[in-house]
Coordinates of C-alpha atoms in Angstrom, one line a residue:
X1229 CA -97.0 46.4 101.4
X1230 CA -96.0 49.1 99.6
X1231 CA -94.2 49.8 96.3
X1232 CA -90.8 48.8 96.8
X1233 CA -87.8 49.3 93.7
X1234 CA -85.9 47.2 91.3
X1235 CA -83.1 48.0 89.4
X1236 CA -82.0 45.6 86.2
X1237 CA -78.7 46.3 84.6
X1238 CA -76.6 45.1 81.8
X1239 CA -72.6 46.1 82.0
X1240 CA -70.1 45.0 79.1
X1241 CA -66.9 44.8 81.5
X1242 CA -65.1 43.6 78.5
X1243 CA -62.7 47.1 79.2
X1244 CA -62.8 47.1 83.3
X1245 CA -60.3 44.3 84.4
X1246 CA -56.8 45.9 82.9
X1247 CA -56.9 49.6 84.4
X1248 CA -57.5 49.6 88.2
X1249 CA -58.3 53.0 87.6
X1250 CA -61.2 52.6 85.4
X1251 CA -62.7 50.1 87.6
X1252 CA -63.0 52.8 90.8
X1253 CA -65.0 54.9 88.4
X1254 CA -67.4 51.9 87.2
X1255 CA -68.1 51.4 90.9
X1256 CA -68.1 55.2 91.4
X1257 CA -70.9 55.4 88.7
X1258 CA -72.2 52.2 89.7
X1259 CA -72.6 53.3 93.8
X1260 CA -74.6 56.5 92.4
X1261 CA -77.0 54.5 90.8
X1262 CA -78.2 52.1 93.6
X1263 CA -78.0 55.2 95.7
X1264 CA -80.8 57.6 94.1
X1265 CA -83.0 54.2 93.4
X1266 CA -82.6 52.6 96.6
X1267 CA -83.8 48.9 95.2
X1268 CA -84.8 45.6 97.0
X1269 CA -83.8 43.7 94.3
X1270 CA -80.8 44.1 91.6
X1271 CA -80.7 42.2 88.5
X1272 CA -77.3 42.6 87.3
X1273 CA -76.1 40.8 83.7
X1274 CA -72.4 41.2 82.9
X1275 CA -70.9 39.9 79.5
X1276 CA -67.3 39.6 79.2
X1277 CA -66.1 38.4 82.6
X1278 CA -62.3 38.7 83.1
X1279 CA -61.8 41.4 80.3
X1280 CA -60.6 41.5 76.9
X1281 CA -57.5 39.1 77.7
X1282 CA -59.6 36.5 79.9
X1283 CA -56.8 33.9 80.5
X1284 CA -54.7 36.5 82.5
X1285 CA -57.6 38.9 84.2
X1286 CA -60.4 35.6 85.3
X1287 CA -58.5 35.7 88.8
X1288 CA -60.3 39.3 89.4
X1289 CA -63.7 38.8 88.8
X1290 CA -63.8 37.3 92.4
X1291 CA -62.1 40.6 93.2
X1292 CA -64.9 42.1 91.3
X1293 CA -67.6 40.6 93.2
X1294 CA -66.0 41.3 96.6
X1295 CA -65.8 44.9 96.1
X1296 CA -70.0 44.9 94.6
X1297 CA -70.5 43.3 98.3
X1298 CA -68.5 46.2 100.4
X1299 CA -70.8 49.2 98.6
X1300 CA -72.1 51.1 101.1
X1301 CA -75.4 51.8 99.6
X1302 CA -76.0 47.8 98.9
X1303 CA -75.7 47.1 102.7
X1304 CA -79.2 45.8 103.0
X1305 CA -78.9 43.6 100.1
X1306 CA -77.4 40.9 102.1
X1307 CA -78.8 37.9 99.6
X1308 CA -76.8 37.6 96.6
X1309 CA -77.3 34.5 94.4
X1310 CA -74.2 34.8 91.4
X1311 CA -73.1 33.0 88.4
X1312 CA -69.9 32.9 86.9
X1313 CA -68.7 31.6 83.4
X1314 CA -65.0 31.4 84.1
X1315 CA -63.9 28.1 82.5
X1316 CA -62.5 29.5 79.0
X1317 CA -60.6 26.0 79.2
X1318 CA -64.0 24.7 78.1
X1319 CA -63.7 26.1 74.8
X1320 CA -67.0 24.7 73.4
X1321 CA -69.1 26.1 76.6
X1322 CA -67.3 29.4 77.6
X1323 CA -69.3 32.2 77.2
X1324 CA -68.5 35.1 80.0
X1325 CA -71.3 35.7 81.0
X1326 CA -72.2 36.4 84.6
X1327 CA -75.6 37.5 86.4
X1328 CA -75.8 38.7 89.8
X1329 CA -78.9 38.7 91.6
X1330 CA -79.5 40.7 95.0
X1331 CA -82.3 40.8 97.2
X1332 CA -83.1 42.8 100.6
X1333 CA -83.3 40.2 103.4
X1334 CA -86.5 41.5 104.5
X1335 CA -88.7 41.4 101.0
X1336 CA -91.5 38.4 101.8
X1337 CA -90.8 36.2 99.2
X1338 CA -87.4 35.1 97.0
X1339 CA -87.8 31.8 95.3
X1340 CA -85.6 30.3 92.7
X1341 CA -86.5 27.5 90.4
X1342 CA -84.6 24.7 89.6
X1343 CA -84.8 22.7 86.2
X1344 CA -83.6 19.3 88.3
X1345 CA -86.7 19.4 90.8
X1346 CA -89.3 21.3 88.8
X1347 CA -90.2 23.3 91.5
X1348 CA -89.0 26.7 93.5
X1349 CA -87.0 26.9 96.3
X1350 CA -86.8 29.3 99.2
X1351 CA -83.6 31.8 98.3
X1352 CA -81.1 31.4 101.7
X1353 CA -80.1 34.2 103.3
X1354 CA -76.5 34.1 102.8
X1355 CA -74.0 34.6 99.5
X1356 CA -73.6 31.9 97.1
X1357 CA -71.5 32.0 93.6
X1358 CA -72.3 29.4 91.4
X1359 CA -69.8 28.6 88.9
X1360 CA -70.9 28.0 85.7
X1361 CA -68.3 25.2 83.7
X1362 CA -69.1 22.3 82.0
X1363 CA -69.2 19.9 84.1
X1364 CA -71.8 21.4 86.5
X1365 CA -75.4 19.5 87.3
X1366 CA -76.7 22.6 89.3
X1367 CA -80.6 23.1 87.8
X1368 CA -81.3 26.8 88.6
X1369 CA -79.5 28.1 85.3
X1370 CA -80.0 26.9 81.8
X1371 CA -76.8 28.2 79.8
X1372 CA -75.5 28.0 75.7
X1373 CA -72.7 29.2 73.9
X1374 CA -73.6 29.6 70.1
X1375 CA -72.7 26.8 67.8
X1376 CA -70.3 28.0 65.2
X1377 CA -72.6 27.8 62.4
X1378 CA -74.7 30.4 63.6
X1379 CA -71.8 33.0 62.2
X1380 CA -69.9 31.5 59.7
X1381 CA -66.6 33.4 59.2
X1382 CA -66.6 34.9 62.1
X1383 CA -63.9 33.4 64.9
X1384 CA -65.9 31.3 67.9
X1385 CA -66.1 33.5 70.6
X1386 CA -67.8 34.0 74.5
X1387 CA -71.1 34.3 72.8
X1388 CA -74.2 32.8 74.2
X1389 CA -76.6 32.8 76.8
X1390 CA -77.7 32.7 80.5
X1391 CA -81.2 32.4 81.6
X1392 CA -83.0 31.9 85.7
X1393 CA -86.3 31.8 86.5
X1394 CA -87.5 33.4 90.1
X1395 CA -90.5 34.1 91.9
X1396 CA -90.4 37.8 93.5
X1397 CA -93.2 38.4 96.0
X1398 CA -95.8 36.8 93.8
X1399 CA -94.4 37.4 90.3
X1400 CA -92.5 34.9 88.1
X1401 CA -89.6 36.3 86.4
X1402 CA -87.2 35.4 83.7
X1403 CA -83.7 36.9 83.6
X1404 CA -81.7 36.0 80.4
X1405 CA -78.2 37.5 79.5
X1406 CA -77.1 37.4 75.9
X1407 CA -74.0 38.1 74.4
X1408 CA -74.4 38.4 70.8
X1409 CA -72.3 38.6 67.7
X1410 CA -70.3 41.7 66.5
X1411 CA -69.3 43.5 63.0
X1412 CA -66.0 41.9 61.9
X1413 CA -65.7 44.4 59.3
X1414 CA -67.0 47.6 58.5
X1415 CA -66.9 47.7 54.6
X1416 CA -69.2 44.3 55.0
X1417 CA -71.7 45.8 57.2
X1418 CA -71.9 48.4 54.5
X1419 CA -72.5 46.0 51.4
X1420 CA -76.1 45.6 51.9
X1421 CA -78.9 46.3 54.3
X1422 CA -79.5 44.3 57.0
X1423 CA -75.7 43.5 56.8
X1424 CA -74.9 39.9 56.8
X1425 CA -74.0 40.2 60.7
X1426 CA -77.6 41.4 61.3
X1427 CA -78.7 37.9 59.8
X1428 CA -76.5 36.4 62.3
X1429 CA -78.1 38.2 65.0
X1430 CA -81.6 38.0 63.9
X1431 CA -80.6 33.7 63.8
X1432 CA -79.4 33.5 67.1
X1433 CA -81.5 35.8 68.9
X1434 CA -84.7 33.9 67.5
X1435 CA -82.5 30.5 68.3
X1436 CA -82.9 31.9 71.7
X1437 CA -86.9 32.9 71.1
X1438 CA -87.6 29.4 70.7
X1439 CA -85.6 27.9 73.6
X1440 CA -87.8 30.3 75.6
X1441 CA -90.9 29.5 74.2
X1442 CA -91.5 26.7 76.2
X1443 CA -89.8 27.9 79.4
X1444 CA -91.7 31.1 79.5
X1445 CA -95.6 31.1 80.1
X1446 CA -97.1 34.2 78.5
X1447 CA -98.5 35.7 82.1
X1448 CA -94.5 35.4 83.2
X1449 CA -92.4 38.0 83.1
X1450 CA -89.3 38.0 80.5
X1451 CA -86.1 40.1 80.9
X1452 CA -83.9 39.8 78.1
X1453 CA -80.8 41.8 78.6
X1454 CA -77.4 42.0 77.5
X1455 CA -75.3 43.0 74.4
X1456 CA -77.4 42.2 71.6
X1457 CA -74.6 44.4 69.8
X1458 CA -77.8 45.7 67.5
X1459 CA -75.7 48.1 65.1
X1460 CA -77.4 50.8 63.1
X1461 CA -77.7 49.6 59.6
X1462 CA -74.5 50.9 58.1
X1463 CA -75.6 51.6 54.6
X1464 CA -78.1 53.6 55.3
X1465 CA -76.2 55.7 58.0
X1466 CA -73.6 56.5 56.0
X1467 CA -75.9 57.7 53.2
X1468 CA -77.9 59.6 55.6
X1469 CA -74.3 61.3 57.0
X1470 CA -72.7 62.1 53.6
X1471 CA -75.5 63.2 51.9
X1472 CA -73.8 65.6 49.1
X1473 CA -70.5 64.6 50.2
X1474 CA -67.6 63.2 47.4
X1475 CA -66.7 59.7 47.7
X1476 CA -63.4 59.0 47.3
X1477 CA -61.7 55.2 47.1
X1478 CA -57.7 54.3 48.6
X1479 CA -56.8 50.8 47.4
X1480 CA -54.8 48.1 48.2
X1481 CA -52.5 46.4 45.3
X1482 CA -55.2 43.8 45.4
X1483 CA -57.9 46.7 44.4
X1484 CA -60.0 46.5 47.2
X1485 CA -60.4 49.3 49.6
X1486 CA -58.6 50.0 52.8
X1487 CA -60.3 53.3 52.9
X1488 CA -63.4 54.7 51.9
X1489 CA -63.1 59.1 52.7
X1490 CA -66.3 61.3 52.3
X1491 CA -65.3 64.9 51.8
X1492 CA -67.5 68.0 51.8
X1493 CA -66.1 71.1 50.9
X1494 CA -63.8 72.0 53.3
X1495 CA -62.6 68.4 54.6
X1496 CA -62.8 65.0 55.5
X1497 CA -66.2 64.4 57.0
X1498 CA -66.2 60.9 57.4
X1499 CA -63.3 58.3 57.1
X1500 CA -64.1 54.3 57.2
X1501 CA -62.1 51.7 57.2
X1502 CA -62.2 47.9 57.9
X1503 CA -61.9 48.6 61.5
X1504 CA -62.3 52.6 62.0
X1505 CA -65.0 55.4 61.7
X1506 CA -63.9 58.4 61.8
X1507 CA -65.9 61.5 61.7
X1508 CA -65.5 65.0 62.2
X1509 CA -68.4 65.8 64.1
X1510 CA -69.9 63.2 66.4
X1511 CA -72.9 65.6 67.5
X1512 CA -75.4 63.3 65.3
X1513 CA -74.2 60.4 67.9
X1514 CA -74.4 62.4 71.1
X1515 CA -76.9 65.8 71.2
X1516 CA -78.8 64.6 68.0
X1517 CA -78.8 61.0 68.6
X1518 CA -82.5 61.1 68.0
X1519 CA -82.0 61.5 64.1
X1520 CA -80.1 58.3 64.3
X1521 CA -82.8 56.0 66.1
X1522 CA -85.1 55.3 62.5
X1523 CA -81.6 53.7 61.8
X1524 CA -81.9 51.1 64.7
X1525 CA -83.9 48.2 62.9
X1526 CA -82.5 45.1 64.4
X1527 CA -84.6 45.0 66.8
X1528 CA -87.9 45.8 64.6
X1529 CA -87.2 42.1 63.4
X1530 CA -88.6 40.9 67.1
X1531 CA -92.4 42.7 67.3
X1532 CA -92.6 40.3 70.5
X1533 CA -90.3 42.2 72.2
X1534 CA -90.7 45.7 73.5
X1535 CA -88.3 48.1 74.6
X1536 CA -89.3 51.4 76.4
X1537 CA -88.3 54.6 74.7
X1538 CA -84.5 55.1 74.4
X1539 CA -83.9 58.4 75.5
X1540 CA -79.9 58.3 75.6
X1541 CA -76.7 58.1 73.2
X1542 CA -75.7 55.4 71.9
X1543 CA -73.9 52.3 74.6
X1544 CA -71.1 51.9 72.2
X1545 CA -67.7 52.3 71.7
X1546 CA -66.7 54.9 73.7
X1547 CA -63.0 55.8 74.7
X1548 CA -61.2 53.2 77.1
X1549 CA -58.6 56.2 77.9
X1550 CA -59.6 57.8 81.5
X1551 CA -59.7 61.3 80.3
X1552 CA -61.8 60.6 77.3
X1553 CA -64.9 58.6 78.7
X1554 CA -67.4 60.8 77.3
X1555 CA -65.8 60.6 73.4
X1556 CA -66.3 57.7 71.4
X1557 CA -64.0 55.2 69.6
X1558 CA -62.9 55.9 66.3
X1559 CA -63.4 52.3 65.4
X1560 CA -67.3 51.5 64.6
X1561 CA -69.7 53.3 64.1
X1562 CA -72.0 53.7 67.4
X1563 CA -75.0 52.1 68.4
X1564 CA -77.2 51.2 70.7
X1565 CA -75.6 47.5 71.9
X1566 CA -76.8 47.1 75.1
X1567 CA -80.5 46.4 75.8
X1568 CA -83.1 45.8 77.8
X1569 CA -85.9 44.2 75.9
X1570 CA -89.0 42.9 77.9
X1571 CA -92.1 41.0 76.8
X1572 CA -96.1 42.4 76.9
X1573 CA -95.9 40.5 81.0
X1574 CA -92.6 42.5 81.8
X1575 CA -93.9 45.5 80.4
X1576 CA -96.8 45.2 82.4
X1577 CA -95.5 44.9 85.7
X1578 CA -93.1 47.7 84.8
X1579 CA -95.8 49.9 84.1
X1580 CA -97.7 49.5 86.9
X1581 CA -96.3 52.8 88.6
X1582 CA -95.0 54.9 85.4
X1583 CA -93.7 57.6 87.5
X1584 CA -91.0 55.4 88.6
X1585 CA -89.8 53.8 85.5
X1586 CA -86.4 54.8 84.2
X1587 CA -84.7 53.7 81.5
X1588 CA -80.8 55.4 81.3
X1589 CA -77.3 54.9 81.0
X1590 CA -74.3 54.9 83.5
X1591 CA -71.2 56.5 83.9
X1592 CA -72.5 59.5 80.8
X1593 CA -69.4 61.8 82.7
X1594 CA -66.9 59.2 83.5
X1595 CA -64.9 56.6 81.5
X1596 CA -66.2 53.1 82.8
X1597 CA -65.2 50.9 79.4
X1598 CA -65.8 50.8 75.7
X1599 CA -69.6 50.0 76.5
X1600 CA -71.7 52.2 78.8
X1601 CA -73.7 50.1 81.0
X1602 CA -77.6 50.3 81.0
X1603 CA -80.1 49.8 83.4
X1604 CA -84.0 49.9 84.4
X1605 CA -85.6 50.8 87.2
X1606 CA -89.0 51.1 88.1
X1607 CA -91.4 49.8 91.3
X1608 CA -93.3 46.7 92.3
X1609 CA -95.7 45.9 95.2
X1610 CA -94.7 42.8 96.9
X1611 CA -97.0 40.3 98.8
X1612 CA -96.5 37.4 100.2
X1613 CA -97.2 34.5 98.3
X1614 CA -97.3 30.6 98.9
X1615 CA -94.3 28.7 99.2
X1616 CA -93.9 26.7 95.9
X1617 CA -94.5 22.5 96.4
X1618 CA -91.3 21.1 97.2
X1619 CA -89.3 23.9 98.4
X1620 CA -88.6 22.4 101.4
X1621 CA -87.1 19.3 100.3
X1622 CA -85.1 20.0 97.6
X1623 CA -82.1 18.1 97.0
X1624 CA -78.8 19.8 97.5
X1625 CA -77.4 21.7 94.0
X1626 CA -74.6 20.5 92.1
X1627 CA -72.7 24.4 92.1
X1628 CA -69.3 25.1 93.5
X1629 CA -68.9 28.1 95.5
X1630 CA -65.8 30.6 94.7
X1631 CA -64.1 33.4 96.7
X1632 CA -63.4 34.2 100.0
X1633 CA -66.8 33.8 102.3
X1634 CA -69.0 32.7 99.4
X1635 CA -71.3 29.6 100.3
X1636 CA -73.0 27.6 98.1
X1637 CA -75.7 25.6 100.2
X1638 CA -79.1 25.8 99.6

């Protein structure tokens, strides 16, 4: 059989689900993308289901889901398999993560294992959303939200982890979305380098490592995608930006700064506070980006897992106002959040056909949130492979089915 494409994608929707507008242009950007890869399979990890303000926006992720199934260009992608962490009731298991799976009905071989059996399964051909709470017993997901101690002072959040395990036309794959921590404060991620969030990150990320460790055999391939939200380390950045540049300190009553301006000689170059960073010249964050990458060490931390080149800005924060999408927030300094890391398997089967492997971001023209989503495509050969032992008589899953037409029987 020939070589056939994939696309992977991660998508912070954190901004999506309170302007309709904004939404049309994520699927706009969204459509374009399927349509000049036209894949057999997409491997789609969200973070941040239901928005910013969850408890009022959870009823439109169905919504959201409906509207992936109407795109024109996904037609013959007819086999979805979906889950959904809606239950923020569950305060100690919410996370918001979601990962959407689909699959051309006419590709040989889509298996799904399951933790309960120990064995694969033969994908159905029809749509099932599996819904994620705490109470479920369904075995073809393994999910976590971070304990609290893994960032102390920081409020508990939808942070955590997702993580399936398929067999594609042969190969055995391992999809896992992460949510990870973010900088609180700006004037801490500045104190020293790594900032104390980066040892939050680095903790939880290899909390994840070793979960995997067993679950992953080292001829399988691992996906690990998400927002990581990997910062550039702050100190250094700043140094690097201000180089010559007068420091000047406004304080509270208390003495401690609410604003730390970097002046050159004809103005404010560079503003921070707790919660902004504002500069006067974003062109090291958008044409020069490159200068900024020896600045992106989080991930240096992990020599296990590789990345291809990144050859775009940086995912985050840009503007959530519609006319703005291409500026970014004056709030953080930006970064490369969103990932796709891989390990020496993945990389492998990605590189088998190098001309087709692309690594870039969505919606660069348009505003489609705070984070710009980021995706992966590249081309696999699939065969037809052996139906794993006990596919055929696998028990029915524990999962509940949601929204209009979904079914949820394997």
């Amino acid at each position: 059989m020939e070589a056939q494409r994939a696309l992977v994608m991660t998508a912070n929707l954190g901004s999506i689900f309170d302007e309709n507008e904004m939404e049309a242009q994520w699927f706009s950007a969204f459509e374009q993308v399927v349509e000049a890869v036209n894949p057999v399979v997409v491997a789609l990890h969200l973070q941040e289901v239901g928005g910013k303000d969850y408890e009022i926006s959870m009823p439109k992720v169905d919504s959201f889901v409906s509207k992936m199934l109407t795109i024109k260009s996904m037609a013959r992608l007819n086999r979805l398999r979906g889950y959904l962490d809606k239950d923020f009731k569950c305060v100690d298991q919410f996370t918001a993560l979601g990962s959407l799976f689909f699959f051309d009905s006419n590709l040989p071989e889509v298996e799904l294992w399951d933790n309960n059996e120990g064995s694969f399964f033969p994908l159905p051909n029809h749509t099932c959303i599996c819904c994620c709470d705490g109470t479920s017993s369904d075995g073809t997901y393994v999910k976590q939200k971070f304990p609290t101690d893994f960032f102390p002072g920081v409020k508990w959040s939808r942070k955590g982890f997702l993580a399936t395990k398929w067999r594609i036309g042969g190969n055995i794959f391992h999809f896992v979305n992460i949510h990870l921590f973010h900088d609180e404060s700006n004037f801490v991620a500045m104190q020293k380098s790594p900032s104390d969030y980066s040892s939050y990150r680095k903790a939880a990320l290899s909390h994840v490592m070793n979960r995997l460790k067993d679950m992953v055999r080292n001829d399988e391939a691992l996906f690990l995608y998400g927002d990581f939200n990997f910062r550039l380390d702050l100190q250094s950045v700043v140094k690097y930006l201000t180089h010559g540049h007068s420091t000047h300190h406004v304080r509270l009553d208390s003495g401690e700064s609410s604003r730390i301006v970097y002046r050159d000689s004809s103005q404010d170059a560079l503003i921070i506070e707790k919660k902004g960073f504002h500069i006067s010249d974003d062109l090291p964050f958008t044409r020069n980006f490159v200068e900024l990458l020896p600045f992106d060490l989080e991930l240096k931390q992990f020599s296990h897992l590789k990345e291809l080149p990144v050859s775009f800005q940086p995912s985050y924060p840009f503007s959530e106002r519609i006319e703005q999408g291409c500026m970014y927030l004056p709030k953080r300094c930006p970064a490369w959040c969103d990932r796709i890391l891989m390990n020496d398997a993945a990389v492998r089967l990605v590189q088998q056909f190098p001309s087709d492997v692309d690594y870039a971001m969505m919606g660069t023209k348009v505003c489609v949130g705070d984070h710009k989503p980021i995706y992966l495509t590249f081309s696999l050969k699939f065969e037809q492979a052996v139906v794993g032992s006990g596919a055929g008589n696998r028990k029915q899953s524990g999962s509940d089915s949601v929204g209009v037409g979904y079914s949820c029987n394997a």
